[in-house]
Tab-separated table of C-alpha atoms in Angstrom:
chain	number	residue	atom	x	y	z
A	30	UNK	CA	-0.002	0.318	-0.107
A	31	UNK	CA	2.973	2.092	0.569
A	32	UNK	CA	5.097	1.705	-2.425
A	33	UNK	CA	1.779	2.394	-4.167
A	34	UNK	CA	0.932	6.123	-2.339
A	35	UNK	CA	4.636	6.650	-2.420
A	36	UNK	CA	4.405	5.973	-6.267
A	37	UNK	CA	1.666	8.265	-7.118
A	38	UNK	CA	2.714	11.497	-5.132
A	39	UNK	CA	6.023	10.919	-6.939
A	40	UNK	CA	4.527	10.831	-10.182
A	41	UNK	CA	2.245	13.661	-8.873
A	42	UNK	CA	5.807	16.319	-8.246
A	43	UNK	CA	7.147	15.045	-11.268
A	44	UNK	CA	4.410	16.591	-12.860
A	45	UNK	CA	3.677	19.788	-10.742
A	46	UNK	CA	7.572	20.263	-11.363
A	47	UNK	CA	7.646	19.584	-15.369
A	48	UNK	CA	4.660	21.760	-15.845
A	49	UNK	CA	4.600	25.122	-13.878
A	50	UNK	CA	1.438	25.650	-15.491
A	51	UNK	CA	-0.633	22.340	-13.495
A	52	UNK	CA	1.140	23.463	-10.123
A	53	UNK	CA	-1.582	23.737	-7.605
A	54	UNK	CA	-2.004	27.893	-6.775
A	55	UNK	CA	-1.977	27.127	-2.899
A	56	UNK	CA	-1.529	24.811	0.106
A	57	UNK	CA	-5.637	23.623	0.101
A	58	UNK	CA	-5.262	22.483	-3.583
A	59	UNK	CA	-1.646	20.488	-2.385
A	60	UNK	CA	-3.962	18.954	0.181
A	61	UNK	CA	-6.678	18.305	-2.475
A	62	UNK	CA	-4.334	16.433	-4.808
A	63	UNK	CA	-2.920	14.309	-1.740
A	64	UNK	CA	-6.527	13.304	-0.928
A	65	UNK	CA	-7.036	12.161	-3.908
A	66	UNK	CA	-4.247	10.145	-4.237
A	67	UNK	CA	-4.667	8.653	-1.207
A	68	UNK	CA	-8.042	7.947	-2.287
A	69	UNK	CA	-7.577	6.342	-5.349
A	70	UNK	CA	-4.689	4.411	-3.932
A	71	UNK	CA	-7.078	2.914	-1.463
A	72	UNK	CA	-9.538	2.095	-3.961
A	73	UNK	CA	-6.889	0.376	-6.235
A	74	UNK	CA	-5.663	-1.914	-3.614
A	75	UNK	CA	-9.622	-3.029	-2.373
A	76	UNK	CA	-10.252	-4.208	-5.806
A	77	UNK	CA	-7.054	-5.717	-6.181
A	78	UNK	CA	-8.219	-7.509	-3.344
A	79	UNK	CA	-11.425	-8.359	-4.288
A	80	UNK	CA	-10.064	-9.385	-7.425
A	81	UNK	CA	-7.437	-11.958	-5.893
A	82	UNK	CA	-10.309	-12.698	-3.568
A	83	UNK	CA	-12.245	-13.801	-6.513
A	84	UNK	CA	-9.191	-15.383	-8.201
A	85	UNK	CA	-8.599	-17.839	-5.155
A	86	UNK	CA	-12.171	-18.447	-5.044
A	87	UNK	CA	-12.430	-19.513	-8.484
A	88	UNK	CA	-9.065	-21.488	-8.037
A	89	UNK	CA	-10.571	-23.337	-4.949
A	90	UNK	CA	-13.898	-24.384	-7.086
A	91	UNK	CA	-11.821	-25.510	-10.243
A	92	UNK	CA	-9.789	-27.643	-7.446
A	93	UNK	CA	-12.862	-28.841	-6.203
A	94	UNK	CA	-14.361	-29.561	-9.219
A	95	UNK	CA	-11.600	-31.967	-9.929
A	96	UNK	CA	-12.218	-34.262	-7.150
A	97	UNK	CA	-14.730	-36.622	-8.846
A	98	UNK	CA	-17.633	-38.320	-7.509
A	99	UNK	CA	-16.384	-42.446	-6.249
A	100	UNK	CA	-17.919	-45.087	-7.486
A	101	UNK	CA	-18.010	-47.930	-5.175
A	102	UNK	CA	-19.510	-51.633	-5.252
A	103	UNK	CA	-20.495	-54.406	-2.809
A	104	UNK	CA	-20.121	-57.731	-4.711
A	105	UNK	CA	-21.781	-61.092	-3.553
A	106	UNK	CA	-18.587	-63.024	-3.463
A	107	UNK	CA	-15.346	-62.778	-0.975
A	108	UNK	CA	-13.219	-60.137	-2.117
A	109	UNK	CA	-9.720	-61.587	-1.051
A	110	UNK	CA	-9.775	-63.888	-4.101
A	111	UNK	CA	-8.438	-62.527	-8.161
A	112	UNK	CA	-10.845	-64.888	-9.469
A	113	UNK	CA	-13.806	-62.562	-7.271
A	114	UNK	CA	-12.538	-59.440	-8.191
A	115	UNK	CA	-12.346	-60.178	-12.263
A	116	UNK	CA	-16.075	-61.370	-12.062
A	117	UNK	CA	-17.766	-58.809	-9.793
A	118	UNK	CA	-15.526	-55.909	-9.584
A	119	UNK	CA	-13.215	-55.677	-12.819
A	120	UNK	CA	-15.502	-57.059	-15.258
A	121	UNK	CA	-18.469	-54.774	-13.719
A	122	UNK	CA	-15.799	-52.091	-14.751
A	123	UNK	CA	-15.467	-52.841	-18.194
A	124	UNK	CA	-19.452	-53.465	-18.583
A	125	UNK	CA	-20.289	-49.807	-17.505
A	126	UNK	CA	-17.446	-48.195	-18.859
A	127	UNK	CA	-16.094	-46.479	-15.831
A	128	UNK	CA	-13.613	-47.886	-13.117
A	129	UNK	CA	-15.180	-47.933	-9.660
A	130	UNK	CA	-12.521	-46.857	-7.085
A	131	UNK	CA	-14.025	-48.083	-3.423
A	132	UNK	CA	-15.035	-51.883	-2.610
A	133	UNK	CA	-17.179	-52.409	0.004
A	134	UNK	CA	-17.316	-55.323	2.466
A	135	UNK	CA	-18.682	-56.472	5.857
A	136	UNK	CA	-16.458	-57.805	8.763
A	137	UNK	CA	-16.675	-58.873	12.203
A	138	UNK	CA	-14.579	-57.273	14.699
A	139	UNK	CA	-14.124	-60.889	16.162
A	140	UNK	CA	-12.849	-62.402	12.557
A	141	UNK	CA	-11.015	-65.511	13.240
A	142	UNK	CA	-8.195	-64.571	10.857
A	143	UNK	CA	-7.353	-60.855	10.434
A	144	UNK	CA	-3.908	-61.277	9.452
A	145	UNK	CA	-5.253	-62.750	6.127
A	146	UNK	CA	-8.517	-60.986	6.084
A	147	UNK	CA	-7.192	-57.944	6.513
A	148	UNK	CA	-3.631	-57.409	5.199
A	149	UNK	CA	-4.273	-60.068	2.062
A	150	UNK	CA	-7.458	-58.857	1.161
A	151	UNK	CA	-6.177	-55.097	1.228
A	152	UNK	CA	-3.344	-55.574	-0.331
A	153	UNK	CA	-5.200	-57.827	-3.428
A	154	UNK	CA	-7.475	-55.448	-3.456
A	155	UNK	CA	-5.081	-52.841	-3.774
A	156	UNK	CA	-3.290	-54.096	-6.387
A	157	UNK	CA	-6.033	-54.362	-8.455
A	158	UNK	CA	-6.715	-51.172	-8.079
A	159	UNK	CA	-9.814	-50.587	-5.142
A	160	UNK	CA	-9.562	-49.002	-2.158
A	161	UNK	CA	-11.542	-50.568	0.579
A	162	UNK	CA	-14.385	-49.470	2.252
A	163	UNK	CA	-14.830	-51.861	5.434
A	164	UNK	CA	-18.019	-51.820	7.843
A	165	UNK	CA	-16.860	-53.451	11.108
A	166	UNK	CA	-19.672	-55.151	12.820
A	167	UNK	CA	-20.675	-57.257	15.183
A	168	UNK	CA	-22.411	-59.831	17.510
A	169	UNK	CA	-21.746	-58.068	20.369
A	170	UNK	CA	-24.042	-55.025	22.243
A	171	UNK	CA	-22.984	-51.826	22.262
A	172	UNK	CA	-21.887	-51.811	25.787
A	173	UNK	CA	-20.214	-54.711	25.990
A	174	UNK	CA	-17.772	-53.625	23.001
A	175	UNK	CA	-17.379	-50.035	24.760
A	176	UNK	CA	-16.622	-51.648	28.135
A	177	UNK	CA	-13.691	-53.504	26.544
A	178	UNK	CA	-15.478	-57.142	26.464
A	179	UNK	CA	-13.921	-57.513	23.118
A	180	UNK	CA	-10.659	-55.514	23.183
A	181	UNK	CA	-8.077	-58.877	22.431
A	182	UNK	CA	-9.986	-59.323	19.040
A	183	UNK	CA	-9.945	-55.454	18.611
A	184	UNK	CA	-6.293	-55.432	19.090
A	185	UNK	CA	-5.475	-58.467	16.297
A	186	UNK	CA	-7.773	-56.796	13.931
A	187	UNK	CA	-6.064	-53.102	14.450
A	188	UNK	CA	-2.482	-55.305	14.863
A	189	UNK	CA	-3.517	-56.567	11.454
A	190	UNK	CA	-4.446	-52.818	9.782
A	191	UNK	CA	-1.392	-51.553	11.030
A	192	UNK	CA	1.214	-54.001	9.719
A	193	UNK	CA	-0.642	-53.677	6.364
A	194	UNK	CA	-0.774	-49.979	6.612
A	195	UNK	CA	2.688	-49.700	7.377
A	196	UNK	CA	4.106	-50.198	4.527
A	197	UNK	CA	3.499	-47.655	2.735
A	198	UNK	CA	2.813	-46.012	-0.431
A	199	UNK	CA	-0.220	-44.321	0.809
A	200	UNK	CA	-2.040	-47.672	1.650
A	201	UNK	CA	-5.470	-45.987	3.105
A	202	UNK	CA	-8.924	-47.916	3.571
A	203	UNK	CA	-12.142	-46.301	4.760
A	204	UNK	CA	-13.381	-47.619	8.220
A	205	UNK	CA	-16.675	-47.643	8.915
A	206	UNK	CA	-17.680	-49.016	12.623
A	207	UNK	CA	-21.209	-50.545	13.566
A	208	UNK	CA	-23.126	-49.459	10.400
A	209	UNK	CA	-26.567	-48.692	10.578
A	210	UNK	CA	-26.401	-48.742	15.000
A	211	UNK	CA	-29.753	-46.456	14.716
A	212	UNK	CA	-32.263	-49.046	13.604
A	213	UNK	CA	-33.533	-52.456	14.554
A	214	UNK	CA	-31.468	-55.803	13.750
A	215	UNK	CA	-28.329	-55.655	14.974
A	216	UNK	CA	-26.811	-56.657	18.297
A	217	UNK	CA	-25.296	-53.610	19.266
A	218	UNK	CA	-28.272	-51.158	17.532
A	219	UNK	CA	-30.382	-48.583	19.327
A	220	UNK	CA	-27.924	-47.343	22.371
A	221	UNK	CA	-26.490	-44.267	21.261
A	222	UNK	CA	-24.351	-43.284	24.719
A	223	UNK	CA	-22.586	-46.914	24.081
A	224	UNK	CA	-22.112	-46.607	19.831
A	225	UNK	CA	-20.032	-43.357	21.129
A	226	UNK	CA	-17.961	-45.207	23.443
A	227	UNK	CA	-17.507	-47.893	21.158
A	228	UNK	CA	-16.373	-45.852	18.268
A	229	UNK	CA	-13.940	-44.333	21.009
A	230	UNK	CA	-12.550	-47.217	22.232
A	231	UNK	CA	-11.952	-49.043	18.510
A	232	UNK	CA	-10.116	-45.785	17.334
A	233	UNK	CA	-7.696	-45.520	20.735
A	234	UNK	CA	-6.813	-49.566	19.770
A	235	UNK	CA	-6.135	-48.756	16.515
A	236	UNK	CA	-3.741	-45.950	17.414
A	237	UNK	CA	-2.095	-47.996	20.395
A	238	UNK	CA	-1.841	-50.368	17.932
A	239	UNK	CA	0.419	-47.982	15.315
A	240	UNK	CA	-2.338	-46.815	13.089
A	241	UNK	CA	-1.517	-43.346	11.660
A	242	UNK	CA	-4.269	-41.107	11.731
A	243	UNK	CA	-3.731	-40.495	7.397
A	244	UNK	CA	-3.565	-44.399	7.235
A	245	UNK	CA	-7.258	-44.713	7.509
A	246	UNK	CA	-10.280	-42.350	7.278
A	247	UNK	CA	-13.254	-42.993	10.036
A	248	UNK	CA	-16.866	-43.071	8.738
A	249	UNK	CA	-19.903	-42.722	10.584
A	250	UNK	CA	-22.457	-44.574	8.840
A	251	UNK	CA	-26.242	-44.921	10.310
A	252	UNK	CA	-29.067	-45.449	8.285
A	253	UNK	CA	-31.210	-42.704	7.025
A	254	UNK	CA	-34.353	-43.850	8.855
A	255	UNK	CA	-35.096	-44.674	12.434
A	256	UNK	CA	-38.348	-45.333	13.617
A	257	UNK	CA	-38.279	-42.311	15.762
A	258	UNK	CA	-36.635	-39.248	17.025
A	259	UNK	CA	-34.309	-40.892	20.401
A	260	UNK	CA	-32.932	-42.851	17.163
A	261	UNK	CA	-32.223	-40.334	14.739
A	262	UNK	CA	-28.705	-40.101	13.553
A	263	UNK	CA	-27.903	-37.038	14.965
A	264	UNK	CA	-28.194	-38.992	18.533
A	265	UNK	CA	-24.760	-41.061	17.479
A	266	UNK	CA	-22.703	-39.193	16.090
A	267	UNK	CA	-19.421	-39.386	18.152
A	268	UNK	CA	-18.179	-35.572	16.628
A	269	UNK	CA	-16.120	-34.135	14.364
A	270	UNK	CA	-12.984	-34.622	15.970
A	271	UNK	CA	-13.510	-38.209	15.551
A	272	UNK	CA	-15.248	-38.508	11.846
A	273	UNK	CA	-13.514	-37.952	8.770
A	274	UNK	CA	-16.595	-39.150	6.327
A	275	UNK	CA	-20.300	-39.082	7.166
A	276	UNK	CA	-22.266	-41.364	5.474
A	277	UNK	CA	-25.698	-42.942	5.507
A	278	UNK	CA	-27.626	-46.066	4.214
A	279	UNK	CA	-30.673	-45.648	1.995
A	280	UNK	CA	-32.717	-47.825	-0.279
A	281	UNK	CA	-35.760	-47.686	-2.538
A	282	UNK	CA	-37.705	-50.834	-1.344
A	283	UNK	CA	-40.592	-50.058	-3.642
A	284	UNK	CA	-42.689	-53.186	-3.723
A	285	UNK	CA	-40.438	-56.076	-3.264
A	286	UNK	CA	-42.177	-58.878	-1.621
A	287	UNK	CA	-39.697	-58.648	1.487
A	288	UNK	CA	-40.130	-54.989	1.843
A	289	UNK	CA	-41.927	-53.928	5.108
A	290	UNK	CA	-44.166	-51.339	3.964
A	291	UNK	CA	-44.409	-50.888	0.010
A	292	UNK	CA	-43.815	-47.629	-1.573
A	293	UNK	CA	-42.085	-47.046	-4.638
A	294	UNK	CA	-39.564	-43.872	-3.893
A	295	UNK	CA	-37.975	-41.252	-5.655
A	296	UNK	CA	-34.104	-40.299	-5.346
A	297	UNK	CA	-35.509	-37.387	-4.144
A	298	UNK	CA	-37.419	-39.134	-1.190
A	299	UNK	CA	-34.931	-41.469	-0.259
A	300	UNK	CA	-32.078	-39.149	-0.106
A	301	UNK	CA	-32.750	-35.652	-0.096
A	302	UNK	CA	-33.592	-34.942	3.271
A	303	UNK	CA	-31.106	-37.002	4.719
A	304	UNK	CA	-27.751	-35.386	2.742
A	305	UNK	CA	-29.420	-31.840	4.148
A	306	UNK	CA	-29.609	-33.381	7.642
A	307	UNK	CA	-25.723	-34.376	7.459
A	308	UNK	CA	-25.108	-31.043	6.069
A	309	UNK	CA	-26.314	-29.407	9.101
A	310	UNK	CA	-24.579	-31.905	11.715
A	311	UNK	CA	-21.542	-32.027	10.290
A	312	UNK	CA	-20.658	-29.168	8.051
A	313	UNK	CA	-17.786	-29.228	5.805
A	314	UNK	CA	-17.874	-33.166	6.116
A	315	UNK	CA	-17.390	-35.111	2.727
A	316	UNK	CA	-20.903	-37.114	2.366
A	317	UNK	CA	-20.940	-40.698	1.285
A	318	UNK	CA	-23.783	-43.052	0.290
A	319	UNK	CA	-22.768	-45.443	2.876
A	320	UNK	CA	-25.110	-48.317	1.178
A	321	UNK	CA	-27.479	-47.766	-1.822
A	322	UNK	CA	-29.629	-49.829	-4.250
A	323	UNK	CA	-33.168	-49.784	-5.909
A	324	UNK	CA	-35.685	-52.470	-6.875
A	325	UNK	CA	-37.486	-53.182	-10.109
A	326	UNK	CA	-40.791	-54.203	-8.446
A	327	UNK	CA	-43.358	-50.993	-8.705
A	328	UNK	CA	-47.110	-51.495	-8.219
A	329	UNK	CA	-47.342	-53.338	-11.394
A	330	UNK	CA	-44.483	-55.744	-10.464
A	331	UNK	CA	-40.914	-56.065	-11.991
A	332	UNK	CA	-40.326	-53.187	-14.626
A	333	UNK	CA	-36.811	-53.001	-15.247
A	334	UNK	CA	-37.856	-49.834	-17.327
A	335	UNK	CA	-38.510	-48.323	-13.534
A	336	UNK	CA	-35.117	-49.554	-12.200
A	337	UNK	CA	-32.881	-47.950	-14.965
A	338	UNK	CA	-34.738	-44.666	-14.785
A	339	UNK	CA	-34.273	-44.707	-11.316
A	340	UNK	CA	-30.808	-44.964	-11.075
A	341	UNK	CA	-30.007	-42.475	-14.027
A	342	UNK	CA	-32.149	-40.180	-11.521
A	343	UNK	CA	-30.732	-41.065	-8.465
A	344	UNK	CA	-27.025	-40.846	-9.632
A	345	UNK	CA	-27.695	-37.329	-11.175
A	346	UNK	CA	-28.764	-36.231	-8.821
A	347	UNK	CA	-26.372	-37.199	-5.750
A	348	UNK	CA	-23.874	-35.855	-8.081
A	349	UNK	CA	-25.473	-32.556	-7.945
A	350	UNK	CA	-25.431	-32.109	-4.629
A	351	UNK	CA	-21.731	-32.398	-4.005
A	352	UNK	CA	-22.032	-36.297	-2.328
A	353	UNK	CA	-18.423	-37.657	-3.063
A	354	UNK	CA	-18.878	-41.314	-2.732
A	355	UNK	CA	-21.461	-43.969	-3.171
A	356	UNK	CA	-21.359	-47.557	-3.031
A	357	UNK	CA	-24.332	-49.684	-4.537
A	358	UNK	CA	-25.047	-52.747	-3.095
A	359	UNK	CA	-24.751	-54.955	-6.213
A	360	UNK	CA	-26.449	-58.195	-4.290
A	361	UNK	CA	-30.042	-59.899	-5.028
A	362	UNK	CA	-30.299	-60.313	-0.628
A	363	UNK	CA	-34.000	-59.135	0.068
A	364	UNK	CA	-34.751	-57.551	-3.248
A	365	UNK	CA	-33.522	-57.966	-6.391
A	366	UNK	CA	-30.804	-54.550	-5.907
A	367	UNK	CA	-28.177	-55.985	-8.035
A	368	UNK	CA	-27.991	-54.455	-11.733
A	369	UNK	CA	-25.637	-56.444	-12.958
A	370	UNK	CA	-24.634	-60.274	-12.869
A	371	UNK	CA	-22.377	-62.555	-15.588
A	372	UNK	CA	-26.227	-64.058	-16.135
A	373	UNK	CA	-26.647	-61.343	-18.289
A	374	UNK	CA	-29.289	-59.647	-16.463
A	375	UNK	CA	-28.082	-56.428	-16.037
A	376	UNK	CA	-29.642	-52.761	-16.033
A	377	UNK	CA	-28.323	-50.306	-18.827
A	378	UNK	CA	-29.685	-47.180	-15.974
A	379	UNK	CA	-26.567	-47.614	-13.904
A	380	UNK	CA	-24.371	-47.751	-16.986
A	381	UNK	CA	-25.805	-44.728	-18.650
A	382	UNK	CA	-25.677	-42.946	-14.592
A	383	UNK	CA	-22.144	-43.295	-14.548
A	384	UNK	CA	-21.389	-42.398	-17.370
A	385	UNK	CA	-21.698	-38.603	-16.096
A	386	UNK	CA	-18.583	-36.656	-16.526
A	387	UNK	CA	-19.373	-35.967	-12.310
A	388	UNK	CA	-17.698	-39.659	-11.826
A	389	UNK	CA	-14.061	-40.476	-11.713
A	390	UNK	CA	-11.930	-43.347	-10.646
A	391	UNK	CA	-8.896	-42.362	-8.042
A	392	UNK	CA	-6.413	-44.550	-8.127
A	393	UNK	CA	-5.691	-45.554	-3.524
A	394	UNK	CA	-2.486	-44.197	-3.105
A	395	UNK	CA	-3.859	-41.060	-4.715
A	396	UNK	CA	-7.169	-41.359	-3.006
A	397	UNK	CA	-4.991	-41.778	0.178
A	398	UNK	CA	-3.527	-38.024	0.065
A	399	UNK	CA	-6.673	-36.461	-1.607
A	400	UNK	CA	-8.826	-34.282	0.774
A	401	UNK	CA	-12.308	-35.098	-0.156
A	402	UNK	CA	-13.707	-32.455	2.187
A	403	UNK	CA	-16.815	-29.825	0.592
């Protein structure tokens, strides 16, 4: 600022000496000239700062726009085998014309062989270009986990993860402890206070095992639905200091025969309000869809075109709302969720949906370094 003002004053002085007819005639005119120069300098600086701010915002927007929405899948079979990865991940990538970055699976915290089921499974996925999204579940209650009843098993699990991650080169996975803890159906469900204590206990044990902070992204992954206000997912949130990614599960059950209540829901009805709630609960945190799928069963019966349309609309909406990752449950379990199988029962709607430029692939080492926050 001083440099700009001094330069302007020097120019005035030179001009005044060089052209006598332009010199101010008295002291007040000199003061007026200096005031104009000073104000001009200040406005120039203000405008320059505004331009700089706009440019920085523009550059930030460009950086954010270069972060693609990550695609992920859950598969029917064990992802620690190359033949399964070839058939249920790579083959889907080739069919869809777009690579998936995330491979989701479920694992009990008392797994009998974490040395293999963590180290080997994560490593073979990584070699094939996939980052693991691990849902840690349990047959124990949240209270049992919180008070340390399964610490021995957790330490084995954490040590296996530490051994894998310490190999370096950006080894990282997403870990979601006790997914869908806010709905009935799991032994650890519907206990907000002990869930938060259990979540914290797992993180402490991982830290004690030597897992570096950057080697894991901790995910909070409730269900979007809850049976009453007491079990809304906000009541289970462990806090922003403990969570890297917020996520939720939500499905379109339609008129699937196993649906508790039969109603075809649009993507807006399935996702929008829960995304808005998560933004209020955890401002700035990246949002994933931890699990989603749709049936083809409408009120008129199985309709493949309805499923295709839902997939196109859902993925377009989620990309537009700034979701950072979507994991599709490509398994026919309660309903005909799968969009792809090697029996040629494939939904073109998914392939159309992920063709949008918003969706892209990120290799494991790059994803480990990437800042996903909005």
